[in-house]
Amino acid sequence: MQFKISVLSLKKSTVLIINDAAQLAKSELLSPLESSFAAAEIKKENKLVSINQYGRHIYICLLPKNDEMHVSEGLRRMGCTVQNLLNKEKANSVFICNKSSESNAAYWLAEGISLASYQFIKYFADAKEKAFSLLNIEFDKASITLKDLNQLSIITESVGIARNLVNEPLNAMSAVELSRQISALGKAAGFKTTVLTKAQIIKEKMGGILAVNRGSIDPPSFSVMEYKPAKTLNKQPIVLVGKGIVYDTGGLSLKPTANSMDRMKSDMSGAALVSAAMYAIAKLQLPLHVIALVPATDNRPGENAYVPGDVIRMYDGTTVEVLNTDAEGRLVLADALHWAKRYKPEMVIDFATLTGAAAAISGSEAMIYMGTAAENTKQSFEKSGAQQYERMVQLPLWPEYGEMIKSDIADLKNIGGAYGGAITAGKFLEHFTAYPWLHFDIAGVSFATAKKNYQSVGGTAFGLRMLLDYLLHYGK
Ligand code: BES
Ligand code: ZN
Ligand code: ZN
């Protein structure tokens, strides 16, 4: 989607006017008759009134105000409705004029339009015909600032990047290919990427990543991204970590195929999220020193695969009894969390499609999170989550859950009991941290099987706008 500030002229064929209810849709673009028609429609609770002036189509969007949802989310969803309508009309551009009392209204409406415009159609023979017609959003200069326009453009672009990375299947996105794409993002946006090859991962003795990789014929990768502008608000880096399991078959503890393994190309959603976040951070030139780590491999039951019962030695020296090869995410993340200690980070934030148990708690409506970061940090994250409508629910890290991952023959085992699986997974990760830390389990939200408002089928990038919102407000 292209965004620009422009001047409303007669040539603009599709115009969206955002109005308060009270103003009853008065505009210099409407005749008195059209205005009273719009007013009558609005009284009938019609929130989106369409007026066809032959050469020009005018839509009046009423600020969606209700108690259950903030107006920002109402406008994003209205943007999705508008996007749908305009593509049916084969419109190429839309001009947005905000006449309402809500100064951010144009931003949110355009955000909804842009997020709804995402498509993953490259594998269709008739991709050209399938492509949406609406490619441009214009604003008058009273409706958005240049800074906000730039921010909106970068954030919605990064959402598309994260969704693309998730939607690519394993046969197009091996662990090494993921690291290549990450390097390409770094080149495009202006952050540095270093990729550890299998030989280097062996040399480092990253036992968690190597154990998971044993059943695969494809090598693992470990990507380190760094963005460090001249002036930064943080003294010590913020480190992001993303689970990069490019495919999770479960390994020898094989997943059942139906309804379970089929979406496991998305098990690198955490990696996609942090990589796209780095892209946005660098493009937005945030005054922050940020590092992102992506441990990546597929998890397969090949002939040399790790087996239930194996005891492995992790990067930090901890021994782990592997009782289920499908609990692989925590093994690769643990090595990355240990690596993060070298930076003496101010905070480490990981994103991972870690447990079905997290999905069982909140479904696709919220992420599960937990961690040792300060209370006010958690509150800032919750606020960003609410503002972006990417909400989160916190779980505790009580020591009793730590008891559940003690092994009879090693320091830890990689599964807990039958219940509390999202927390025992978190406790496992906590063992490898030595800094303020937050863990987001995005298993329930990262991949959608049906379109929901402006969220497309497939990768959702859920959590990315929340994270960027947090970083944009950092220190404020
Ligand atoms: N990648 C899965 C978790 C997952 C499940 C993500 C559903 C997205 C949707 C993870 O590696 C896994 O298999 N976890 C196991 C852990 C168990 C064996 C302790 C799970 O949740 O069943
Ligand atoms: Zn698994
Ligand atoms: Zn997994």
Short mmCIF file of C-alpha atoms and ligand atoms in Angstrom, two decimals:
data_model
loop_
_atom_site.label_atom_id
_atom_site.label_comp_id
_atom_site.label_asym_id
_atom_site.label_seq_id
_atom_site.Cartn_x
_atom_site.Cartn_y
_atom_site.Cartn_z
CA MET A 1 0.00 0.00 0.00
CA GLN A 2 1.25 3.47 -0.92
CA PHE A 3 0.41 6.36 1.40
CA LYS A 4 0.62 10.04 0.57
CA ILE A 5 -0.59 13.46 1.60
CA SER A 6 -2.45 15.21 -1.18
CA VAL A 7 -5.13 17.76 -1.96
CA LEU A 8 -8.75 16.89 -2.43
CA SER A 9 -9.79 17.74 -5.97
CA LEU A 10 -12.69 16.89 -8.20
CA LYS A 11 -10.54 14.22 -9.80
CA LYS A 12 -10.53 12.07 -6.66
CA SER A 13 -13.07 9.40 -7.47
CA THR A 14 -13.31 7.68 -4.09
CA VAL A 15 -13.48 9.80 -0.96
CA LEU A 16 -13.93 8.70 2.63
CA ILE A 17 -15.12 11.24 5.15
CA ILE A 18 -14.84 10.36 8.82
CA ASN A 19 -17.43 12.09 10.93
CA ASP A 20 -18.75 12.25 14.47
CA ALA A 21 -22.35 11.28 14.90
CA ALA A 22 -23.15 14.75 16.19
CA GLN A 23 -22.01 16.48 13.03
CA LEU A 24 -24.44 14.46 10.98
CA ALA A 25 -22.32 14.22 7.92
CA LYS A 26 -22.09 17.78 6.72
CA SER A 27 -19.46 18.34 4.10
CA GLU A 28 -18.73 20.71 1.25
CA LEU A 29 -18.69 17.62 -0.95
CA LEU A 30 -22.36 16.90 -0.31
CA SER A 31 -25.45 18.71 -1.50
CA PRO A 32 -28.06 19.55 1.18
CA LEU A 33 -30.14 16.64 -0.10
CA GLU A 34 -27.24 14.22 0.16
CA SER A 35 -26.42 15.49 3.64
CA SER A 36 -29.93 14.87 4.88
CA PHE A 37 -29.93 11.43 3.25
CA ALA A 38 -26.67 10.63 5.07
CA ALA A 39 -28.07 11.97 8.33
CA ALA A 40 -31.16 9.76 7.98
CA GLU A 41 -29.01 6.71 7.24
CA ILE A 42 -26.82 7.43 10.24
CA LYS A 43 -29.92 7.66 12.43
CA LYS A 44 -30.78 4.15 11.22
CA GLU A 45 -27.45 3.06 12.77
CA ASN A 46 -25.76 2.71 9.42
CA LYS A 47 -22.10 3.38 10.24
CA LEU A 48 -20.89 3.52 6.68
CA VAL A 49 -23.03 5.49 4.27
CA SER A 50 -22.27 5.40 0.57
CA ILE A 51 -23.25 8.23 -1.75
CA ASN A 52 -22.75 7.68 -5.44
CA GLN A 53 -22.20 10.95 -7.29
CA TYR A 54 -21.67 9.22 -10.64
CA GLY A 55 -18.04 10.18 -11.32
CA ARG A 56 -17.32 10.13 -7.61
CA HIS A 57 -18.14 7.81 -4.77
CA ILE A 58 -18.32 9.29 -1.29
CA TYR A 59 -18.37 7.20 1.86
CA ILE A 60 -19.25 8.64 5.21
CA CYS A 61 -17.68 6.71 8.08
CA LEU A 62 -19.18 7.32 11.44
CA LEU A 63 -16.78 7.10 14.37
CA PRO A 64 -17.52 3.63 15.75
CA LYS A 65 -18.06 4.41 19.40
CA ASN A 66 -19.09 1.71 21.81
CA ASP A 67 -18.23 0.54 25.30
CA GLU A 68 -16.72 -2.81 24.39
CA MET A 69 -14.06 -1.62 22.02
CA HIS A 70 -11.82 1.40 21.71
CA VAL A 71 -12.58 3.60 18.72
CA SER A 72 -9.15 2.73 17.24
CA GLU A 73 -10.09 -0.92 16.79
CA GLY A 74 -13.55 0.03 15.57
CA LEU A 75 -11.90 2.14 12.86
CA ARG A 76 -9.43 -0.59 11.89
CA ARG A 77 -12.35 -2.97 11.42
CA MET A 78 -14.27 -0.38 9.48
CA GLY A 79 -11.16 -0.04 7.34
CA CYS A 80 -11.47 -3.72 6.57
CA THR A 81 -15.11 -3.28 5.51
CA VAL A 82 -14.12 -0.34 3.33
CA GLN A 83 -11.25 -2.28 1.79
CA ASN A 84 -13.66 -5.02 0.82
CA LEU A 85 -16.15 -2.59 -0.73
CA LEU A 86 -13.55 -0.62 -2.66
CA ASN A 87 -11.97 -3.70 -4.18
CA LYS A 88 -15.38 -4.85 -5.37
CA GLU A 89 -15.66 -1.49 -7.11
CA LYS A 90 -12.16 -1.94 -8.54
CA ALA A 91 -11.03 1.33 -6.99
CA ASN A 92 -7.31 1.99 -7.19
CA SER A 93 -7.07 4.91 -4.75
CA VAL A 94 -9.00 6.27 -1.84
CA PHE A 95 -8.83 9.75 -0.37
CA ILE A 96 -9.37 10.02 3.40
CA CYS A 97 -10.64 13.19 5.05
CA ASN A 98 -11.02 13.22 8.80
CA LYS A 99 -13.71 15.66 9.95
CA SER A 100 -14.27 13.96 13.30
CA SER A 101 -13.15 15.01 16.78
CA GLU A 102 -10.76 12.03 16.96
CA SER A 103 -7.42 13.29 15.66
CA ASN A 104 -6.02 9.80 14.96
CA ALA A 105 -9.08 8.55 13.10
CA ALA A 106 -7.56 8.66 9.60
CA TYR A 107 -4.48 6.75 10.82
CA TRP A 108 -6.54 3.92 12.31
CA LEU A 109 -8.92 3.66 9.38
CA ALA A 110 -6.00 3.53 6.93
CA GLU A 111 -4.26 0.98 9.13
CA GLY A 112 -7.30 -1.29 8.88
CA ILE A 113 -7.48 -0.82 5.11
CA SER A 114 -3.78 -1.57 4.72
CA LEU A 115 -3.71 -4.61 7.02
CA ALA A 116 -6.76 -6.03 5.23
CA SER A 117 -5.02 -5.55 1.89
CA TYR A 118 -2.39 -8.20 2.61
CA GLN A 119 -2.41 -11.12 0.17
CA PHE A 120 -0.24 -14.20 -0.20
CA ILE A 121 -1.01 -15.13 -3.79
CA LYS A 122 2.39 -15.68 -5.40
CA TYR A 123 1.77 -19.39 -5.93
CA PHE A 124 -1.44 -18.91 -7.95
CA ALA A 125 -1.29 -19.08 -11.75
CA ASP A 126 -3.77 -16.19 -11.90
CA ALA A 127 -2.16 -14.12 -9.16
CA LYS A 128 -2.54 -10.95 -11.27
CA GLU A 129 -6.31 -11.36 -11.49
CA LYS A 130 -6.58 -12.18 -7.82
CA ALA A 131 -4.65 -9.09 -6.71
CA PHE A 132 -6.64 -6.35 -4.97
CA SER A 133 -7.16 -3.18 -6.99
CA LEU A 134 -6.80 -0.75 -4.11
CA LEU A 135 -3.13 0.26 -3.88
CA ASN A 136 -3.10 3.89 -2.75
CA ILE A 137 -4.35 5.77 0.25
CA GLU A 138 -4.25 9.56 0.16
CA PHE A 139 -4.94 11.98 2.99
CA ASP A 140 -5.50 15.69 3.20
CA LYS A 141 -2.82 17.36 5.30
CA ALA A 142 -5.21 18.09 8.16
CA SER A 143 -5.95 14.38 8.60
CA ILE A 144 -2.47 12.97 9.26
CA THR A 145 1.07 14.18 9.96
CA LEU A 146 3.97 13.22 7.70
CA LYS A 147 5.59 11.46 10.65
CA ASP A 148 2.49 9.35 11.31
CA LEU A 149 2.15 8.58 7.63
CA ASN A 150 5.72 7.30 7.52
CA GLN A 151 5.18 5.26 10.69
CA LEU A 152 1.96 3.74 9.36
CA SER A 153 3.66 2.81 6.12
CA ILE A 154 6.60 1.09 7.86
CA ILE A 155 4.52 -0.74 10.44
CA THR A 156 2.00 -2.12 7.96
CA GLU A 157 4.85 -3.10 5.64
CA SER A 158 6.58 -4.97 8.45
CA VAL A 159 3.34 -6.83 9.23
CA GLY A 160 3.32 -7.99 5.60
CA ILE A 161 6.94 -9.10 5.93
CA ALA A 162 6.21 -11.19 9.04
CA ARG A 163 3.11 -12.73 7.44
CA ASN A 164 5.07 -13.61 4.29
CA LEU A 165 7.83 -15.33 6.26
CA VAL A 166 5.24 -17.44 8.09
CA ASN A 167 3.25 -18.27 4.98
CA GLU A 168 6.20 -19.59 3.00
CA PRO A 169 6.15 -23.38 3.29
CA LEU A 170 9.11 -25.46 4.43
CA ASN A 171 10.12 -26.30 0.86
CA ALA A 172 10.73 -22.58 0.31
CA MET A 173 11.93 -21.70 3.81
CA SER A 174 14.61 -23.90 5.33
CA ALA A 175 16.56 -22.68 8.36
CA VAL A 176 19.37 -21.47 6.09
CA GLU A 177 16.91 -19.74 3.75
CA LEU A 178 15.34 -18.01 6.76
CA SER A 179 18.76 -16.66 7.74
CA ARG A 180 19.29 -15.43 4.15
CA GLN A 181 15.98 -13.62 4.16
CA ILE A 182 16.84 -12.08 7.52
CA SER A 183 20.15 -10.81 6.09
CA ALA A 184 18.25 -9.35 3.12
CA LEU A 185 15.90 -7.52 5.51
CA GLY A 186 18.96 -6.12 7.28
CA LYS A 187 20.38 -4.83 4.00
CA ALA A 188 17.08 -3.22 3.05
CA ALA A 189 16.38 -1.60 6.42
CA GLY A 190 19.85 -0.88 7.76
CA PHE A 191 20.69 -3.37 10.50
CA LYS A 192 23.65 -5.72 10.74
CA THR A 193 23.16 -9.48 10.45
CA THR A 194 25.63 -12.21 11.39
CA VAL A 195 24.68 -15.81 10.71
CA LEU A 196 26.28 -18.75 12.47
CA THR A 197 26.57 -21.80 10.23
CA LYS A 198 26.19 -25.38 11.43
CA ALA A 199 29.97 -25.67 11.90
CA GLN A 200 29.97 -22.57 14.10
CA ILE A 201 26.95 -23.78 16.07
CA ILE A 202 28.84 -27.05 16.69
CA LYS A 203 31.94 -25.11 17.72
CA GLU A 204 29.86 -23.06 20.18
CA LYS A 205 28.37 -26.32 21.54
CA MET A 206 24.79 -25.13 21.24
CA GLY A 207 23.47 -28.49 22.36
CA GLY A 208 19.79 -27.59 22.29
CA ILE A 209 19.76 -26.47 18.66
CA LEU A 210 21.97 -29.38 17.60
CA ALA A 211 19.80 -31.98 19.35
CA VAL A 212 16.66 -30.77 17.58
CA ASN A 213 18.51 -30.60 14.27
CA ARG A 214 19.80 -34.20 14.42
CA GLY A 215 16.77 -35.69 12.69
CA SER A 216 17.04 -33.27 9.79
CA ILE A 217 19.20 -33.44 6.69
CA ASP A 218 19.15 -29.63 6.48
CA PRO A 219 21.59 -27.61 8.59
CA PRO A 220 20.43 -25.24 11.35
CA SER A 221 21.20 -21.53 11.46
CA PHE A 222 21.59 -18.94 14.18
CA SER A 223 20.95 -15.36 13.10
CA VAL A 224 22.11 -12.36 15.10
CA MET A 225 20.65 -9.01 14.08
CA GLU A 226 21.84 -5.74 15.53
CA TYR A 227 20.59 -2.18 15.20
CA LYS A 228 22.63 0.46 16.99
CA PRO A 229 22.10 4.10 16.03
CA ALA A 230 24.47 6.85 17.22
CA LYS A 231 22.09 8.09 19.92
CA THR A 232 20.19 5.57 22.01
CA LEU A 233 17.78 5.91 24.94
CA ASN A 234 18.88 2.58 26.42
CA LYS A 235 22.38 2.04 27.82
CA GLN A 236 22.27 -1.73 27.50
CA PRO A 237 20.63 -3.42 24.52
CA ILE A 238 17.12 -4.76 24.37
CA VAL A 239 17.37 -8.31 23.03
CA LEU A 240 14.57 -9.98 21.09
CA VAL A 241 14.52 -13.75 20.62
CA GLY A 242 12.26 -15.61 18.17
CA LYS A 243 11.60 -19.34 17.93
CA GLY A 244 12.67 -20.38 14.44
CA ILE A 245 11.42 -23.93 14.02
CA VAL A 246 10.84 -23.79 10.26
CA TYR A 247 8.80 -26.98 10.53
CA ASP A 248 7.72 -28.97 13.56
CA THR A 249 6.82 -32.58 12.81
CA GLY A 250 7.27 -33.32 16.50
CA GLY A 251 10.33 -35.41 15.70
CA LEU A 252 10.11 -39.02 16.88
CA SER A 253 7.32 -37.93 19.25
CA LEU A 254 5.51 -37.40 15.96
CA LYS A 255 2.51 -35.11 15.78
CA PRO A 256 -0.73 -36.52 14.40
CA THR A 257 -1.11 -35.21 10.83
CA ALA A 258 -4.68 -33.94 10.75
CA ASN A 259 -5.31 -30.59 12.37
CA SER A 260 -1.99 -30.51 14.08
CA MET A 261 1.05 -30.95 11.88
CA ASP A 262 -0.44 -29.25 8.84
CA ARG A 263 0.13 -25.72 10.12
CA MET A 264 3.57 -26.33 11.55
CA LYS A 265 5.34 -24.30 8.86
CA SER A 266 4.21 -21.49 11.18
CA ASP A 267 6.42 -22.68 14.04
CA MET A 268 8.85 -19.90 13.12
CA SER A 269 6.26 -17.18 13.76
CA GLY A 270 8.35 -15.85 16.65
CA ALA A 271 11.36 -15.60 14.34
CA ALA A 272 9.22 -13.85 11.70
CA LEU A 273 7.91 -11.44 14.32
CA VAL A 274 11.31 -10.37 15.70
CA SER A 275 12.89 -10.15 12.21
CA ALA A 276 10.06 -7.95 10.93
CA ALA A 277 10.33 -5.92 14.14
CA MET A 278 14.04 -5.30 13.41
CA TYR A 279 13.09 -4.18 9.92
CA ALA A 280 10.61 -1.67 11.33
CA ILE A 281 12.92 -0.51 14.15
CA ALA A 282 15.70 0.26 11.67
CA LYS A 283 13.39 1.87 9.12
CA LEU A 284 11.76 4.00 11.81
CA GLN A 285 15.25 4.86 13.06
CA LEU A 286 14.17 4.35 16.65
CA PRO A 287 16.73 5.70 19.13
CA LEU A 288 17.24 2.25 20.61
CA HIS A 289 20.00 -0.34 20.64
CA VAL A 290 18.21 -3.58 19.75
CA ILE A 291 19.56 -7.06 19.04
CA ALA A 292 17.48 -9.98 17.77
CA LEU A 293 18.40 -13.67 17.86
CA VAL A 294 16.84 -16.42 15.76
CA PRO A 295 17.82 -20.03 16.41
CA ALA A 296 16.45 -21.99 13.46
CA THR A 297 16.04 -25.59 12.35
CA ASP A 298 13.30 -27.98 11.36
CA ASN A 299 12.28 -30.71 13.82
CA ARG A 300 12.23 -34.10 12.08
CA PRO A 301 12.27 -37.79 12.89
CA GLY A 302 15.20 -38.60 10.56
CA GLU A 303 17.36 -41.64 11.19
CA ASN A 304 19.75 -39.88 13.52
CA ALA A 305 17.01 -37.99 15.35
CA TYR A 306 17.23 -37.38 19.09
CA VAL A 307 15.06 -39.84 20.97
CA PRO A 308 12.83 -39.60 24.05
CA GLY A 309 15.15 -40.43 26.94
CA ASP A 310 18.25 -38.76 25.53
CA VAL A 311 20.20 -36.54 27.87
CA ILE A 312 21.65 -33.53 26.11
CA ARG A 313 24.03 -30.80 27.25
CA MET A 314 22.80 -27.32 26.52
CA TYR A 315 24.90 -24.30 25.45
CA ASP A 316 25.10 -23.07 29.08
CA GLY A 317 26.14 -26.52 30.34
CA THR A 318 22.77 -27.52 31.81
CA THR A 319 21.87 -31.16 31.14
CA VAL A 320 18.36 -31.89 29.91
CA GLU A 321 16.54 -35.20 29.76
CA VAL A 322 14.46 -35.07 26.59
CA LEU A 323 11.23 -36.90 27.32
CA ASN A 324 9.31 -35.55 24.36
CA THR A 325 11.00 -34.52 21.12
CA ASP A 326 7.98 -32.35 20.32
CA ALA A 327 8.91 -29.98 23.15
CA GLU A 328 11.75 -28.71 20.94
CA GLY A 329 11.09 -24.97 20.98
CA ARG A 330 12.35 -24.53 24.53
CA LEU A 331 15.57 -26.34 23.59
CA VAL A 332 16.51 -24.00 20.75
CA LEU A 333 15.32 -20.93 22.69
CA ALA A 334 17.37 -21.89 25.76
CA ASP A 335 20.60 -21.69 23.75
CA ALA A 336 19.63 -18.27 22.38
CA LEU A 337 18.66 -17.04 25.86
CA HIS A 338 22.09 -18.12 27.11
CA TRP A 339 23.79 -16.35 24.19
CA ALA A 340 21.90 -13.17 25.13
CA LYS A 341 23.73 -12.96 28.47
CA ARG A 342 26.90 -11.72 26.71
CA TYR A 343 25.24 -8.37 26.01
CA LYS A 344 24.31 -7.69 29.66
CA PRO A 345 20.92 -6.77 28.23
CA GLU A 346 18.55 -4.33 29.80
CA MET A 347 15.76 -6.76 28.94
CA VAL A 348 15.18 -9.84 26.81
CA ILE A 349 11.83 -10.48 25.14
CA ASP A 350 11.14 -13.78 23.43
CA PHE A 351 8.30 -14.69 21.08
CA ALA A 352 7.53 -18.35 20.47
CA THR A 353 4.79 -20.65 19.25
CA LEU A 354 5.75 -22.72 22.25
CA THR A 355 2.80 -24.71 23.58
CA GLY A 356 -0.62 -25.95 22.62
CA ALA A 357 -1.43 -25.28 26.28
CA ALA A 358 -1.11 -21.52 25.68
CA ALA A 359 -3.51 -21.79 22.74
CA ALA A 360 -5.91 -23.79 24.92
CA ILE A 361 -6.07 -20.95 27.45
CA SER A 362 -6.82 -17.94 25.29
CA GLY A 363 -7.53 -19.29 21.84
CA SER A 364 -6.83 -16.80 19.09
CA GLU A 365 -7.83 -13.73 21.10
CA ALA A 366 -4.74 -13.19 23.23
CA MET A 367 -1.11 -14.08 23.71
CA ILE A 368 0.05 -15.70 26.91
CA TYR A 369 2.96 -13.99 28.61
CA MET A 370 5.08 -14.32 31.70
CA GLY A 371 8.45 -13.18 32.90
CA THR A 372 10.72 -11.53 35.40
CA ALA A 373 10.69 -7.99 33.98
CA ALA A 374 9.58 -5.16 36.28
CA GLU A 375 5.90 -4.62 36.99
CA ASN A 376 5.83 -1.25 35.22
CA THR A 377 7.42 -2.82 32.12
CA LYS A 378 4.68 -5.43 32.08
CA GLN A 379 2.10 -2.69 32.43
CA SER A 380 3.56 -0.80 29.47
CA PHE A 381 3.38 -3.95 27.36
CA GLU A 382 -0.23 -4.55 28.40
CA LYS A 383 -1.06 -0.98 27.44
CA SER A 384 0.55 -1.37 24.02
CA GLY A 385 -1.31 -4.65 23.59
CA ALA A 386 -4.62 -2.98 24.39
CA GLN A 387 -3.89 -0.06 22.07
CA GLN A 388 -3.04 -2.31 19.13
CA TYR A 389 -5.77 -4.81 20.04
CA GLU A 390 -3.12 -7.51 20.39
CA ARG A 391 -3.98 -8.40 23.92
CA MET A 392 -2.21 -10.58 26.44
CA VAL A 393 -2.84 -12.59 29.57
CA GLN A 394 -0.17 -13.11 32.21
CA LEU A 395 0.60 -16.45 33.85
CA PRO A 396 2.66 -16.92 37.03
CA LEU A 397 6.15 -18.39 37.30
CA TRP A 398 5.70 -19.85 40.79
CA PRO A 399 8.50 -22.14 41.99
CA GLU A 400 6.11 -25.10 42.28
CA TYR A 401 6.02 -25.24 38.47
CA GLY A 402 9.80 -25.44 38.47
CA GLU A 403 9.57 -28.63 40.54
CA MET A 404 7.61 -30.19 37.66
CA ILE A 405 10.54 -30.00 35.23
CA LYS A 406 13.12 -31.63 37.51
CA SER A 407 14.54 -34.84 36.08
CA ASP A 408 15.62 -37.98 37.94
CA ILE A 409 18.88 -38.18 36.01
CA ALA A 410 19.65 -34.67 34.69
CA ASP A 411 19.34 -31.01 35.71
CA LEU A 412 16.04 -30.56 33.89
CA LYS A 413 13.57 -32.48 31.75
CA ASN A 414 11.91 -30.87 28.76
CA ILE A 415 8.28 -31.54 29.74
CA GLY A 416 6.25 -30.99 32.89
CA GLY A 417 3.08 -32.78 33.93
CA ALA A 418 -0.18 -33.20 32.07
CA TYR A 419 -1.38 -29.70 33.02
CA GLY A 420 0.10 -26.23 33.26
CA GLY A 421 2.16 -26.80 30.12
CA ALA A 422 2.44 -23.14 29.14
CA ILE A 423 3.92 -22.32 32.55
CA THR A 424 6.30 -25.28 32.82
CA ALA A 425 7.61 -24.32 29.36
CA GLY A 426 8.13 -20.79 30.68
CA LYS A 427 9.89 -22.13 33.78
CA PHE A 428 12.22 -24.12 31.51
CA LEU A 429 13.15 -20.95 29.62
CA GLU A 430 13.55 -18.95 32.84
CA HIS A 431 16.36 -21.31 33.88
CA PHE A 432 18.49 -19.93 31.03
CA THR A 433 17.89 -16.23 31.77
CA ALA A 434 19.88 -13.91 34.01
CA TYR A 435 18.28 -10.55 33.20
CA PRO A 436 14.82 -8.96 33.18
CA TRP A 437 12.89 -11.12 30.77
CA LEU A 438 9.48 -11.52 29.14
CA HIS A 439 8.23 -14.55 27.27
CA PHE A 440 5.32 -14.37 24.84
CA ASP A 441 3.72 -17.67 23.87
CA ILE A 442 1.99 -16.89 20.57
CA ALA A 443 0.91 -20.47 19.69
CA GLY A 444 -2.78 -19.54 19.70
CA VAL A 445 -2.59 -16.29 17.76
CA SER A 446 0.15 -16.61 15.16
CA PHE A 447 -1.71 -18.52 12.48
CA ALA A 448 -5.35 -18.18 11.38
CA THR A 449 -7.38 -20.72 9.45
CA ALA A 450 -10.12 -18.20 8.65
CA LYS A 451 -10.06 -14.50 7.84
CA LYS A 452 -11.03 -12.34 10.82
CA ASN A 453 -11.55 -8.63 10.21
CA TYR A 454 -8.26 -7.20 8.89
CA GLN A 455 -6.39 -10.36 9.84
CA SER A 456 -5.70 -12.59 6.86
CA VAL A 457 -5.74 -16.38 6.66
CA GLY A 458 -2.33 -17.83 7.47
CA GLY A 459 0.36 -15.91 9.33
CA THR A 460 -1.10 -13.05 11.36
CA ALA A 461 1.99 -11.24 12.73
CA PHE A 462 -0.04 -10.94 15.95
CA GLY A 463 2.13 -9.28 18.61
CA LEU A 464 4.30 -7.33 16.18
CA ARG A 465 2.29 -4.09 16.33
CA MET A 466 2.14 -4.47 20.12
CA LEU A 467 5.94 -4.77 20.32
CA LEU A 468 6.52 -1.82 17.99
CA ASP A 469 4.04 0.28 19.96
CA TYR A 470 6.00 -0.52 23.13
CA LEU A 471 9.32 0.41 21.53
CA LEU A 472 7.90 3.60 19.99
CA HIS A 473 6.83 4.72 23.46
CA TYR A 474 10.00 3.51 25.17
CA GLY A 475 11.14 5.90 27.89
CA LYS A 476 8.12 8.15 27.40
N1 BES B 1 5.06 -25.93 18.08
C1 BES B 1 4.41 -26.62 19.11
C2 BES B 1 3.35 -25.79 19.82
C3 BES B 1 2.16 -25.36 19.02
C4 BES B 1 0.97 -26.04 19.11
C5 BES B 1 2.21 -24.22 18.22
C6 BES B 1 -0.13 -25.61 18.39
C7 BES B 1 1.13 -23.81 17.49
C8 BES B 1 -0.05 -24.50 17.57
C9 BES B 1 5.42 -27.07 20.17
O1 BES B 1 6.70 -27.35 19.71
C10 BES B 1 4.90 -28.32 20.77
O2 BES B 1 4.74 -29.27 20.07
N2 BES B 1 4.61 -28.28 22.06
C11 BES B 1 4.09 -29.40 22.76
C12 BES B 1 4.80 -29.48 24.09
C13 BES B 1 4.49 -30.75 24.85
C14 BES B 1 5.05 -31.93 24.14
C15 BES B 1 5.08 -30.61 26.23
C16 BES B 1 2.60 -29.18 22.97
O3 BES B 1 2.20 -28.06 23.25
O4 BES B 1 1.85 -30.13 22.82
ZN ZN B 2 6.91 -29.34 19.00
ZN ZN B 3 7.28 -26.34 17.98
#
